[in-house]
Coordinates of C-alpha atoms in Angstrom, one line a residue:
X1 CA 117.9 204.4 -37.1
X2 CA 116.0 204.4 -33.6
X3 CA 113.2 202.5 -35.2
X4 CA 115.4 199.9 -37.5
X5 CA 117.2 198.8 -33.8
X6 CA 113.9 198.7 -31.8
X7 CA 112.2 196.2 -35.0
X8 CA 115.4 194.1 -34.8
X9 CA 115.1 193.8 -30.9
X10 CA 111.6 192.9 -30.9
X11 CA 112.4 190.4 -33.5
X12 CA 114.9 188.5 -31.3
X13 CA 112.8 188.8 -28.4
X14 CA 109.8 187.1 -30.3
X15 CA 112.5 184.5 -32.1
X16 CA 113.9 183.0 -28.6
X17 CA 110.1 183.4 -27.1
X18 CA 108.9 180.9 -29.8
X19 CA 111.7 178.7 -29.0
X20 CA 110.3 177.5 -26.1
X21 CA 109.2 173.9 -26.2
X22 CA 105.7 172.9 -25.8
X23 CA 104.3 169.7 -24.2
X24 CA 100.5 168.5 -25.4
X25 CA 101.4 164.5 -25.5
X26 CA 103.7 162.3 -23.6
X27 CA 104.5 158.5 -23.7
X28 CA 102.8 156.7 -21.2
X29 CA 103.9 153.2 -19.1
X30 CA 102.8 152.1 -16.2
X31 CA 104.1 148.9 -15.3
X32 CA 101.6 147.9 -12.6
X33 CA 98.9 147.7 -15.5
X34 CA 101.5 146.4 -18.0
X35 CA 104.6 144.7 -16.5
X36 CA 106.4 144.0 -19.8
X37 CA 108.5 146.8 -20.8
X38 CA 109.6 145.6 -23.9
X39 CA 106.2 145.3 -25.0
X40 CA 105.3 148.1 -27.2
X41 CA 101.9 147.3 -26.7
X42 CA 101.7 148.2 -22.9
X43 CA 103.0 151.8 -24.3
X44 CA 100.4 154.2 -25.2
X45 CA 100.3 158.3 -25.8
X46 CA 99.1 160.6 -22.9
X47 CA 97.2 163.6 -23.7
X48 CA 98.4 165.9 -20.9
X49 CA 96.0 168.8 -19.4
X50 CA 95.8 172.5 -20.5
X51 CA 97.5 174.5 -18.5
X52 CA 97.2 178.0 -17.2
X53 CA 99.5 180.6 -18.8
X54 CA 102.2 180.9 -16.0
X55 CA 102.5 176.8 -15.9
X56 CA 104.0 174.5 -18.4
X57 CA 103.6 170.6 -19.1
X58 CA 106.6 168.4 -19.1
X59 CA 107.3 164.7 -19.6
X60 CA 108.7 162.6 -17.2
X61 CA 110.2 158.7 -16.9
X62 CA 110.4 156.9 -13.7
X63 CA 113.3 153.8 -13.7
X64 CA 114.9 151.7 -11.7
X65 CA 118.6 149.9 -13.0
X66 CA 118.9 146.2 -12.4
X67 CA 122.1 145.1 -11.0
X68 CA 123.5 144.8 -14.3
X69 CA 122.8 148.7 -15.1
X70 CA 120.0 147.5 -17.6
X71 CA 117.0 150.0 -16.6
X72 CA 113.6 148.5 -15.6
X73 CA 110.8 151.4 -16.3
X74 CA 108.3 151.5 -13.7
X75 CA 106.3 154.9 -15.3
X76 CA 106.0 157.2 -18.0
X77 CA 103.6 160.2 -18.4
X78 CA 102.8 164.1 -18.3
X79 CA 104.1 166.1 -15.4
X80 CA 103.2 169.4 -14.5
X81 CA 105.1 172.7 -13.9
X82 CA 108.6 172.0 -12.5
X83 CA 111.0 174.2 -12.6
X84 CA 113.6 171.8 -13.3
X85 CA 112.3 170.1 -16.3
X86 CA 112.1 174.0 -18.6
X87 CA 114.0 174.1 -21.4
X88 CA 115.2 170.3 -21.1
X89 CA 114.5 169.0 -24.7
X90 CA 115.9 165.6 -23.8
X91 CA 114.9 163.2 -20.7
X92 CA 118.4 162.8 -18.9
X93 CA 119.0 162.2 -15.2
X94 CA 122.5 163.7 -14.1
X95 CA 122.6 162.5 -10.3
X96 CA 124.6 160.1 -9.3
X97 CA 123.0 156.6 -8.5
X98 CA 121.3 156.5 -5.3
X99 CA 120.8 153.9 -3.0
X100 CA 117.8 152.7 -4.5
X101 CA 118.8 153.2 -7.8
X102 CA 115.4 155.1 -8.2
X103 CA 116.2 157.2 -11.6
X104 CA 113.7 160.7 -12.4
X105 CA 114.4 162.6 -15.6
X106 CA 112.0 165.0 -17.3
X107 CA 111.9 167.1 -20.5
X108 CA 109.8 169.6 -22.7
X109 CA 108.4 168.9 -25.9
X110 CA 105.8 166.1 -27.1
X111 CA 106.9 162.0 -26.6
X112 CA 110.3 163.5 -25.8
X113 CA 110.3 160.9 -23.1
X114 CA 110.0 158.1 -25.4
X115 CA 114.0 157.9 -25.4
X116 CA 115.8 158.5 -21.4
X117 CA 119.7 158.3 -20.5
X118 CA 121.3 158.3 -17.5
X119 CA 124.2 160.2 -17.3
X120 CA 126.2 160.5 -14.0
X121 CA 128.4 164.1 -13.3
X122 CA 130.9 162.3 -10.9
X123 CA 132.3 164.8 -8.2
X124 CA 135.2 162.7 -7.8
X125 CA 138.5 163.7 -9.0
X126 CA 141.3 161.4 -10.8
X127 CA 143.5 159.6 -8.6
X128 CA 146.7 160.7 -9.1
X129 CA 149.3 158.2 -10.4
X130 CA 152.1 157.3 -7.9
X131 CA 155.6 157.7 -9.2
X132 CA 157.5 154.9 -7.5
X133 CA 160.6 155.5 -5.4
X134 CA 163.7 154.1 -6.1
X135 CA 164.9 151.2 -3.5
X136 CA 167.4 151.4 -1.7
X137 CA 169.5 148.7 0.3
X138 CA 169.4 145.4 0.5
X139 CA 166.5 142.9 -0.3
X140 CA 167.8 139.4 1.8
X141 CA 166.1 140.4 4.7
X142 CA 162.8 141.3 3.5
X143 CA 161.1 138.0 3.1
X144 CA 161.9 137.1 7.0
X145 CA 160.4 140.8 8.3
X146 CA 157.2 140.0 5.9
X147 CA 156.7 136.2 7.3
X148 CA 156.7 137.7 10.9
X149 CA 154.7 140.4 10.8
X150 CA 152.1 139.2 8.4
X151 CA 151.8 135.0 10.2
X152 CA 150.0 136.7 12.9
X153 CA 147.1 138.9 10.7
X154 CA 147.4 135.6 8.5
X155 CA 146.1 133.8 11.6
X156 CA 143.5 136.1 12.7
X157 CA 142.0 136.2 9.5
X158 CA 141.8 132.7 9.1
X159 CA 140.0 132.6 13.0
X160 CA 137.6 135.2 11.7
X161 CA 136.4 133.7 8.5
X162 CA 135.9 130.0 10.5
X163 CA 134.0 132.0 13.2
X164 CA 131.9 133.8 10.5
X165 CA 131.1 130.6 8.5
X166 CA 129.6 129.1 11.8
X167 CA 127.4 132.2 12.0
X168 CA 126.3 131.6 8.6
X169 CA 125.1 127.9 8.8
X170 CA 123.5 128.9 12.1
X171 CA 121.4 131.4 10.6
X172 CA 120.6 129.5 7.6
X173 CA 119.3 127.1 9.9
X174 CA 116.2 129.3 10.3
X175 CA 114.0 130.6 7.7
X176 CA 115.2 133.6 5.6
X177 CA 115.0 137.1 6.9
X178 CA 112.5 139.5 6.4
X179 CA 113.7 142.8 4.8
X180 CA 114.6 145.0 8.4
X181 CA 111.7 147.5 9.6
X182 CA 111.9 150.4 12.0
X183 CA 113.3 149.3 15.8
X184 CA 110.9 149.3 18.3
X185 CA 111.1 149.0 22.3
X186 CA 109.7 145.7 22.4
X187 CA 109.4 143.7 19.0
X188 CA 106.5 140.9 19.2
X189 CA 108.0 137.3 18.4
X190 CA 108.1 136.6 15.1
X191 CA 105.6 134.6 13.2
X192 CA 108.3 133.2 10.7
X193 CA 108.0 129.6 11.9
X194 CA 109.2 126.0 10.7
X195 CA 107.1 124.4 7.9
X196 CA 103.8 124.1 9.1
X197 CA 101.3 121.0 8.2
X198 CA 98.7 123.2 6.0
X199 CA 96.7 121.1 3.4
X200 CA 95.7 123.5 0.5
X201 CA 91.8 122.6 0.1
X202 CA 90.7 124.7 -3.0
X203 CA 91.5 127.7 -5.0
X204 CA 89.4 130.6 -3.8
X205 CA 91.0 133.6 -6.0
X206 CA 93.6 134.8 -8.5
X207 CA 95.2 138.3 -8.5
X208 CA 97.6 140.0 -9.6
X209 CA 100.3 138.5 -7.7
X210 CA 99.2 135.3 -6.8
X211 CA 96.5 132.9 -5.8
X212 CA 94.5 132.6 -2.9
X213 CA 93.9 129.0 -1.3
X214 CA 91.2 127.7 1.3
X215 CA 93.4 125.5 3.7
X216 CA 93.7 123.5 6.4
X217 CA 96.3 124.3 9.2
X218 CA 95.5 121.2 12.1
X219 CA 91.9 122.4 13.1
X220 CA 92.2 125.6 12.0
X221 CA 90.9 127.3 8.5
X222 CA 93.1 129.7 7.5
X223 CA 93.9 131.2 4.1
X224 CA 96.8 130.7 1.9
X225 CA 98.1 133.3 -0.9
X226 CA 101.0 132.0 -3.0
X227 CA 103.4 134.3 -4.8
X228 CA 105.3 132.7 -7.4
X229 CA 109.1 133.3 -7.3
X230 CA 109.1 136.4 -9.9
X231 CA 106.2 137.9 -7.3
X232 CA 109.2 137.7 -4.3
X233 CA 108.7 141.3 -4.0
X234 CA 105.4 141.7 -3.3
X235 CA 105.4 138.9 -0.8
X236 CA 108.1 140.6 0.9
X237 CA 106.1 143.8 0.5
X238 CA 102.7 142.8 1.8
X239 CA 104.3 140.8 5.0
X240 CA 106.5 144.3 6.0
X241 CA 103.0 146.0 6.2
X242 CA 101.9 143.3 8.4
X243 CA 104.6 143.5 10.3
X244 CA 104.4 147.0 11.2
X245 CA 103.3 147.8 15.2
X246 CA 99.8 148.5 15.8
X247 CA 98.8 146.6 12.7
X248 CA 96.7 143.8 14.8
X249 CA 93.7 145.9 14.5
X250 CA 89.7 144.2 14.3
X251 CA 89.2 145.8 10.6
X252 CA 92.8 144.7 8.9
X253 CA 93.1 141.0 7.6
X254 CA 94.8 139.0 10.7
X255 CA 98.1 137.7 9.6
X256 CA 99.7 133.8 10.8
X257 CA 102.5 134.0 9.0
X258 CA 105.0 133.1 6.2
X259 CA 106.8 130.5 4.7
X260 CA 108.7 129.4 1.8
X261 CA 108.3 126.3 0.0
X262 CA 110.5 124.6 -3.0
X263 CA 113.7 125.3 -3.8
X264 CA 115.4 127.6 -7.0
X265 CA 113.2 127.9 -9.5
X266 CA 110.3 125.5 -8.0
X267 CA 110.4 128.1 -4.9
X268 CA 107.3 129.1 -3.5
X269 CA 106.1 132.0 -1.4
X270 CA 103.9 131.3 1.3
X271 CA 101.3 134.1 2.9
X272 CA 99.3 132.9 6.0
X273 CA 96.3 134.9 6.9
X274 CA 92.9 134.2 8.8
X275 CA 90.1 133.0 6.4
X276 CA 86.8 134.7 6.1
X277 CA 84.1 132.1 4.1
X278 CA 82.3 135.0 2.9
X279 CA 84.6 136.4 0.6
X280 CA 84.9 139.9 -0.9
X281 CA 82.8 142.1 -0.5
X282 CA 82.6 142.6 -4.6
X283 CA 81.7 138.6 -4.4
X284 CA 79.0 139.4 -1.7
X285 CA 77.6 141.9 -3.3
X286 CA 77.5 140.0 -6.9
X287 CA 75.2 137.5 -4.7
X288 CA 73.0 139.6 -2.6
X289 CA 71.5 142.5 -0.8
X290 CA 72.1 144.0 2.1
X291 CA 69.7 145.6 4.4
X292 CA 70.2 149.0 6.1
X293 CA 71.7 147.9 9.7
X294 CA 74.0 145.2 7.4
X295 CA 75.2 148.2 5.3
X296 CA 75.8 150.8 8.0
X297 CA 77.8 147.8 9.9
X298 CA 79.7 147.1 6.7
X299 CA 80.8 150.4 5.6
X300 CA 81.5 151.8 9.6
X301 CA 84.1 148.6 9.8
X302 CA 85.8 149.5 6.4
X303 CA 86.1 153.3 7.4
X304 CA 88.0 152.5 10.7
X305 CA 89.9 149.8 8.7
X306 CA 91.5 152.5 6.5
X307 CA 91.9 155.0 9.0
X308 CA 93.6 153.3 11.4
X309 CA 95.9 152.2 7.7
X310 CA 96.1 155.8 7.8
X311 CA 96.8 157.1 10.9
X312 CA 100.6 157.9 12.3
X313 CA 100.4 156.0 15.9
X314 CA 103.2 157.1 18.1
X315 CA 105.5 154.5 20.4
X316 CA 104.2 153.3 23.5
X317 CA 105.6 151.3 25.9
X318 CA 104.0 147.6 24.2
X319 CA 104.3 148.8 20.7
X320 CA 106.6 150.7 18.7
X321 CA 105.8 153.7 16.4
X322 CA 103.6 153.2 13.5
X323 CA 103.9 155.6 10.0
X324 CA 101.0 156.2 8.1
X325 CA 100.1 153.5 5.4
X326 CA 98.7 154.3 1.7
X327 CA 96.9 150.9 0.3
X328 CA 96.9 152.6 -3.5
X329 CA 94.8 149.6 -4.5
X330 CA 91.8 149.8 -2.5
X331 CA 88.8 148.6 -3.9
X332 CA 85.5 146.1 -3.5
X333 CA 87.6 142.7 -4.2
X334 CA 90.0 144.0 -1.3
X335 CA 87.4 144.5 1.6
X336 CA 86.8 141.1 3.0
X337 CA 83.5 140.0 4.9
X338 CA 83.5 138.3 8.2
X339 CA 81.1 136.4 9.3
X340 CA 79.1 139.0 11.5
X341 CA 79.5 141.1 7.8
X342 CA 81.8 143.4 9.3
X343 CA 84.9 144.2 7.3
X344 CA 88.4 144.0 7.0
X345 CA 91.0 145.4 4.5
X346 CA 93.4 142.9 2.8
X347 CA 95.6 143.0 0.0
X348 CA 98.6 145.3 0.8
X349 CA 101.1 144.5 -2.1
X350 CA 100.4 147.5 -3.9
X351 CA 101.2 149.6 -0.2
X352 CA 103.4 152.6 0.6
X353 CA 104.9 153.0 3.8
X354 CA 105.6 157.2 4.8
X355 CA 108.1 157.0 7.5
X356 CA 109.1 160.6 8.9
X357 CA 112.5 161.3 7.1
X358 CA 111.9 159.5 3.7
X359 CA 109.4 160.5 0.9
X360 CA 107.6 158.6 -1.5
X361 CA 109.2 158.1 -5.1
X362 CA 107.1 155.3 -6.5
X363 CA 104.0 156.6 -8.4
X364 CA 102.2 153.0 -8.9
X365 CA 98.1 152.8 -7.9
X366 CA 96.2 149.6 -8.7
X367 CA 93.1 149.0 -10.6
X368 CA 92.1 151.5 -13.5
X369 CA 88.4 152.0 -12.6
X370 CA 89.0 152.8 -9.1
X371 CA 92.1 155.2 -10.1
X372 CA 91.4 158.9 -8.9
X373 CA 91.3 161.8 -11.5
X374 CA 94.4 163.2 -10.6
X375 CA 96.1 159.7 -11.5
X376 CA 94.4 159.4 -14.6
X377 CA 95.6 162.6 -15.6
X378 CA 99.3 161.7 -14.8
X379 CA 99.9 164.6 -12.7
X380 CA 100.6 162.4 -9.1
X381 CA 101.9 164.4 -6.6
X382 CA 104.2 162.3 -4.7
X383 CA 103.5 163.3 -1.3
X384 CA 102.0 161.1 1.8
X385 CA 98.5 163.4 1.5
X386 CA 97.8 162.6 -2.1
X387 CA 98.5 159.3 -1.9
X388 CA 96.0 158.8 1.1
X389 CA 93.4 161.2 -1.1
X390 CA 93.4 158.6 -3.7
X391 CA 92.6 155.8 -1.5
X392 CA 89.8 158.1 -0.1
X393 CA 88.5 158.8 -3.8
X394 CA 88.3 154.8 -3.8
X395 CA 86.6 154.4 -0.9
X396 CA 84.0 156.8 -2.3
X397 CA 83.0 154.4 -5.0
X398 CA 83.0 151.3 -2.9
X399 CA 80.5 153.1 -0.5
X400 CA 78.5 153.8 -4.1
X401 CA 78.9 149.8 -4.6
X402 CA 77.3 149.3 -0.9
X403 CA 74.5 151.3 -1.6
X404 CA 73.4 150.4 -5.1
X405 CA 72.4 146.9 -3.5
X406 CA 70.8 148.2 0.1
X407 CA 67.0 147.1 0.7
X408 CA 66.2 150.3 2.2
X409 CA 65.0 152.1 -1.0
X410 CA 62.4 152.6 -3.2
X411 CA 61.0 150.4 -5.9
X412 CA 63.4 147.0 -7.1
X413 CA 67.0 146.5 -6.5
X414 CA 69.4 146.7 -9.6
X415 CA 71.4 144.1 -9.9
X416 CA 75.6 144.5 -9.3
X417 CA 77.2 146.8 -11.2
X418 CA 81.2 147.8 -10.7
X419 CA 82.0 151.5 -10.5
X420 CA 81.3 153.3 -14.1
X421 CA 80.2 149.7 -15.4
X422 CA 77.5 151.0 -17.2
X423 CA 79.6 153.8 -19.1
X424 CA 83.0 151.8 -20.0
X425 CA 82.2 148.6 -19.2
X426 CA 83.8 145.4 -17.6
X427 CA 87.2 145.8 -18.7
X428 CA 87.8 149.3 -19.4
X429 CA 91.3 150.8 -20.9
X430 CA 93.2 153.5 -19.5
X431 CA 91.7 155.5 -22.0
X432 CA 88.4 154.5 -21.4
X433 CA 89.0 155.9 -17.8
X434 CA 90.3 159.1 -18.8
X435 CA 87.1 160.0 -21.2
X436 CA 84.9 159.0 -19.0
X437 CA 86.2 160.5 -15.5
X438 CA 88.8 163.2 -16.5
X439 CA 87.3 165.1 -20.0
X440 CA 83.7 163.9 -19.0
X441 CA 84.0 164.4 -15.5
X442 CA 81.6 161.7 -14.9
X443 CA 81.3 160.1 -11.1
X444 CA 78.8 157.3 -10.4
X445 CA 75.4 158.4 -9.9
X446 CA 73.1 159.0 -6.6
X447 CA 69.9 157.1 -7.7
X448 CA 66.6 159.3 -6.8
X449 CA 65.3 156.3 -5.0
X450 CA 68.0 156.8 -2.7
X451 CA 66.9 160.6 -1.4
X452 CA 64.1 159.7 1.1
X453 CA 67.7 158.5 3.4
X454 CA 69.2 161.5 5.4
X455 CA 72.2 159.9 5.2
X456 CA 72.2 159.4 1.7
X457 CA 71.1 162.7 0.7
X458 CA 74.1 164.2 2.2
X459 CA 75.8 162.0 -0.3
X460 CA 74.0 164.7 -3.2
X461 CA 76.1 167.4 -1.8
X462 CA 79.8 164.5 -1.7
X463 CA 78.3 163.7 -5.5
X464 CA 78.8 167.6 -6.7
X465 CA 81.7 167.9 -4.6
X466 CA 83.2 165.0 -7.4
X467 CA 81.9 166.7 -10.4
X468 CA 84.1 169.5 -9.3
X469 CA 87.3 167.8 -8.2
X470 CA 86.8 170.1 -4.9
X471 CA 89.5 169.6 -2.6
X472 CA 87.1 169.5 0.7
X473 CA 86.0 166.2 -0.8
X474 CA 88.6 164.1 1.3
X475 CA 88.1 166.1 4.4
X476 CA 83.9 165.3 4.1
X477 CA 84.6 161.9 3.9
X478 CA 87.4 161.9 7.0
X479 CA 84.3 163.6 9.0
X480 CA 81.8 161.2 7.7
X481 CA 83.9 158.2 9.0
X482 CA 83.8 159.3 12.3
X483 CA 80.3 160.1 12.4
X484 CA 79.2 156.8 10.6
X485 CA 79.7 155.4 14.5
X486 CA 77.0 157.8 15.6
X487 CA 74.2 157.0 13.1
X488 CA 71.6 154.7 14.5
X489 CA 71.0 152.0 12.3
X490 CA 67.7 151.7 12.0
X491 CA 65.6 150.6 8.8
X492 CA 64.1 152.4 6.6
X493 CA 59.9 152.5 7.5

C-alpha cells in the first residue's frame, strides 16, 4: 500500500512539474526599425537565449494607448527571468493606466505575446445610489433665494473666463511652448524666437526623422533639420536635450534654435543648429584618410563629447542640475567634423533623459549594425548603466571605423568599410545582426598592420574583452577616454 501511494505522489509531482511553460521563441517588433504596426512584415520571430537551469525565458510587449484607447506597440521580444511573468500563459497588463499610458505585460510559452490585453483591476468601489428625500414646504420662494445667491458666482465666473481668454491670445502671441524641463536657479533666455529670415540653400542629408538643409541665416551658415508634422515628437525630443543646463559644451552640436513653419497639415518643424561643411564623420571617412595626430584629435573630441552626454553635473549658481543623457543612436553618421577635424555629437532624437526619481521604460536603440549584443538578444535591461553601456559598445566600433583609414600603418590603406560590412553587408537585417554578433560572437577585427602602435595593441586585449561580452569592457573604455588626453600625438616613424 506504502509503495502504490508513494508511485501516485511522484506521479503528480512529475505531472504539475511538466506543466510548466517553456519559452524558446517570441514575436518580435521594434517600431524604431519598423514604425508600421499593422504591418505584418515589420513582425518577425525571436529566438531567445538558453538559459541556465534556475532562470526562465519569458515574452514580453511594450505599448503605449492613443487617446482613443487604441494601443500603439513600441516593442516585442524575449525577456529574461522575472519573477512576475512565471506561470503567465497569456500577455495581460492588470495596472491601472498610468500617466504615461506606458503599458508592460509578459507571459510564458512560445509567440504567446503575439496577442496582449489590457485589463484594469479598478480599486474603486461603486458609488452608492442616493435615495432622494422627500420635500417638504413650499416651493414659491425658491427661485428668488437661487437668483441671489447664484448672480454673484454667475458674475465671477463670467470675470474669470474673460480674464483667462486674454491670457490665452497673449500667449498665443508667442511661439508654442516647449514641453517643461527641470527648474533651475537661473534659466538662460530662450532661443524660441520670431520667424527668422533663413534661406534653405541645399539638401545635405536625410534621416530617419527628417532632412538636413545648408542655409543661410543673414551672414551666417547655419544648418537646418526639418521634421515633418508626424516627426513632432522627435523635434520636441531632440530640442529638450538641447535645452538641458550644461549642454553648451565644445564637443556637442551648438544649437540656434527652433521654429515652426506652415500651418495644419502643411506644418513644419524647424531645428536650428551650427553648420559644420565637413560633414559626418562616416562622409569623411568614405572620402579620405586621416593621419595619426588627425585621428588622435578626432577620437579624444568624440570621447569628451559623450562623456560629458554622460555625466550627472550638479547645480551651480549659473546653471542648473544636469541628469545623465543616453544617445541610444550613436554612430559614424552622428559624429560631425569641424573644421579643425575635431568632433561633435549630434543627432539626439533617439535620446533618454535619467533624471533622479524616474526610470527608464522605453527600450528603443537606433541603427541595427551598431546595436550591442545584449540588444540584439532582446534581453535590455532598462536601467540608466546599460543604456550608457550600449552607447559605449558603439563608440567601440566607431573608434574601429577611425582606425581602419589612419596613415600610420603598414602596407596600403583599405578603403571604407562600415562596422561588420564585410560579413552582413550594407543593409543587414535584424537577423543578420544576431548570427553574426550574438551566435557568432563576431566583433570587427584588429588588422596586424595595426600592432607596431602601443596604442593600438592595447586595443588586442579591448578586442578579446568583445569576444567575451566581459563586463570590464565599458569600464576600459571610460579609462581610455581619459587617458586619450595624455597620449602625445606623434606620427608613426
Amino acid at each position: 500500500m506504502n509503495t502504490i501511494l508513494l508511485f501516485l505522489l511522484w506521479v503528480c509531482i512529475g505531472a504539475s512539474s511538466s506543466n510548466v511553460a517553456t519559452t524558446a521563441r517570441c514575436e518580435y517588433y521594434n517600431d524604431t526599425l519598423c514604425p508600421d504596426s499593422t504591418n505584418q512584415k515589420c513582425y518577425e520571430t525571436q529566438n531567445c537565449g538558453p538559459t541556465d537551469t534556475e532562470k526562465r525565458n519569458h515574452c514580453f510587449v511594450l505599448w503605449q494607448n492613443d487617446s482613443f484607447g487604441n494601443p500603439y506597440i513600441k516593442l516585442k521580444g524575449c525577456f529574461l527571468n522575472n519573477i512576475d511573468c512565471y506561470d503567465q500563459p497569456k500577455c495581460v497588463e492588470k495596472r491601472e493606466e498610468p500617466k504615461k499610458s506606458l503599458m508592460f505585460c509578459c507571459c510564458e510559452g512560445d509567440m504567446c505575446n503575439r496577442n496582449f490585453t489590457w485589463e484594469p483591476v479598478s480599486t474603486l468601489s461603486p458609488p452608492s445610489e442616493a435615495v432622494p428625500k422627500p420635500v417638504t414646504g413650499r416651493n414659491e420662494d425658491v427661485l428668488p433665494v437661487a437668483l441671489y445667491t447664484l448672480l454673484p458666482v454667475l458674475i465671477l465666473a463670467i470675470i474669470v473666463a474673460i480674464l483667462y481668454w486674454f491670457y490665452r491670445q497673449r500667449k498665443l502671441a508667442y511661439f508654442n511652448e516647449l514641453p517643461t524641463i527641470e527648474p533651475h536657479p537661473l534659466p538662460p533666455p530662450s532661443p524660441i524666437l520670431g520667424l527668422r529670415p533663413i534661406q534653405l540653400l541645399e539638401i545635405k542629408a536625410r534621416g530617419r526623422f527628417g532632412a538636413v538643409w545648408k542655409a543661410q541665416h543673414r551672414t551666417d551658415t547655419v544648418a537646418v533639420k526639418i521634421f515633418p508634422i508626424q516627426d513632432k515628437q522627435s523635434w520636441l525630443s531632440e530640442q529638450e536635450i538641447f535645452k538641458l543646463p550644461h549642454m553648451d559644451h565644445e564637443d556637442i552640436l551648438r544649437f540656434i534654435g527652433v521654429e515652426k513653419r506652415g500651418d495644419n497639415l502643411q506644418a513644419e518643424f524647424w531645428l536650428i543648429t551650427a553648420f559644420h561643411e565637413k560633414g559626418s564623420l562616416c562622409d569623411y571617412l568614405k572620402a579620405n584618410i586621416v593621419t595619426w595626430n588627425e585621428m588622435c584629435r578626432i577620437a579624444e573630441s568624440m570621447a569628451r563629447g559623450l562623456m560629458h552626454l554622460h555625466e550627472e553635473i550638479p547645480a551651480n549658481k549659473a546653471d542648473g542640475y544636469k541628469p545623465a543623457i543616453a544617445h541610444r543612436d550613436f554612430k559614424s553618421k552622428n559624429v560631425l567634423l569641424k573644421s579643425d577635424l575635431t568632433a561633435c555629437i549630434a543627432d539626439f532624437g533617439l535620446a533618454l533623459i535619467f533624471q533622479p526619481d524616474g526610470s527608464a521604460e522605453d527600450g528603443n536603440v537606433g541603427t541595427r549594425r551598431y546595436m550591442a549584443p545584449e540588444v540584439l538578444e532582446g534581453a535590455i535591461n532598462f536601467s540608466r548603466d546599460a543604456f550608457l553601456r550600449i552607447d559605449m559598445y558603439a563608440c567601440g566600433l566607431v573608434l574601429w571605423e577611425l582606425a581602419s583609414r589612419c596613415t600610420a600603418q603598414e602596407g596600403p590603406i583599405p578603403e571604407y568599410m562600415l562596422p561588420f560590412e564585410e560579413e552582413v553587408g550594407q543593409h543587414p537585417t535584424l537577423e543578420d545582426m544576431q548570427e553574426c554578433v550574438v551566435q557568432k560572437k563576431l566583433r570587427p577585427s584588429i588588422r596586424d598592420t595595426w600592432v607596431f602602435w602601443h596604442f593600438v595593441t592595447r586595443w588586442k586585449n579591448v578586442g578579446t574583452m568583445m569576444q567575451k561580452q566581459d563586463s570590464r569592457l565599458h569600464v576600459w573604455w571610460k579609462e581610455w577616454f581619459c587617458s586619450l588626453a595624455e597620449t602625445p600625438h606623434k606620427e608613426s616613424s
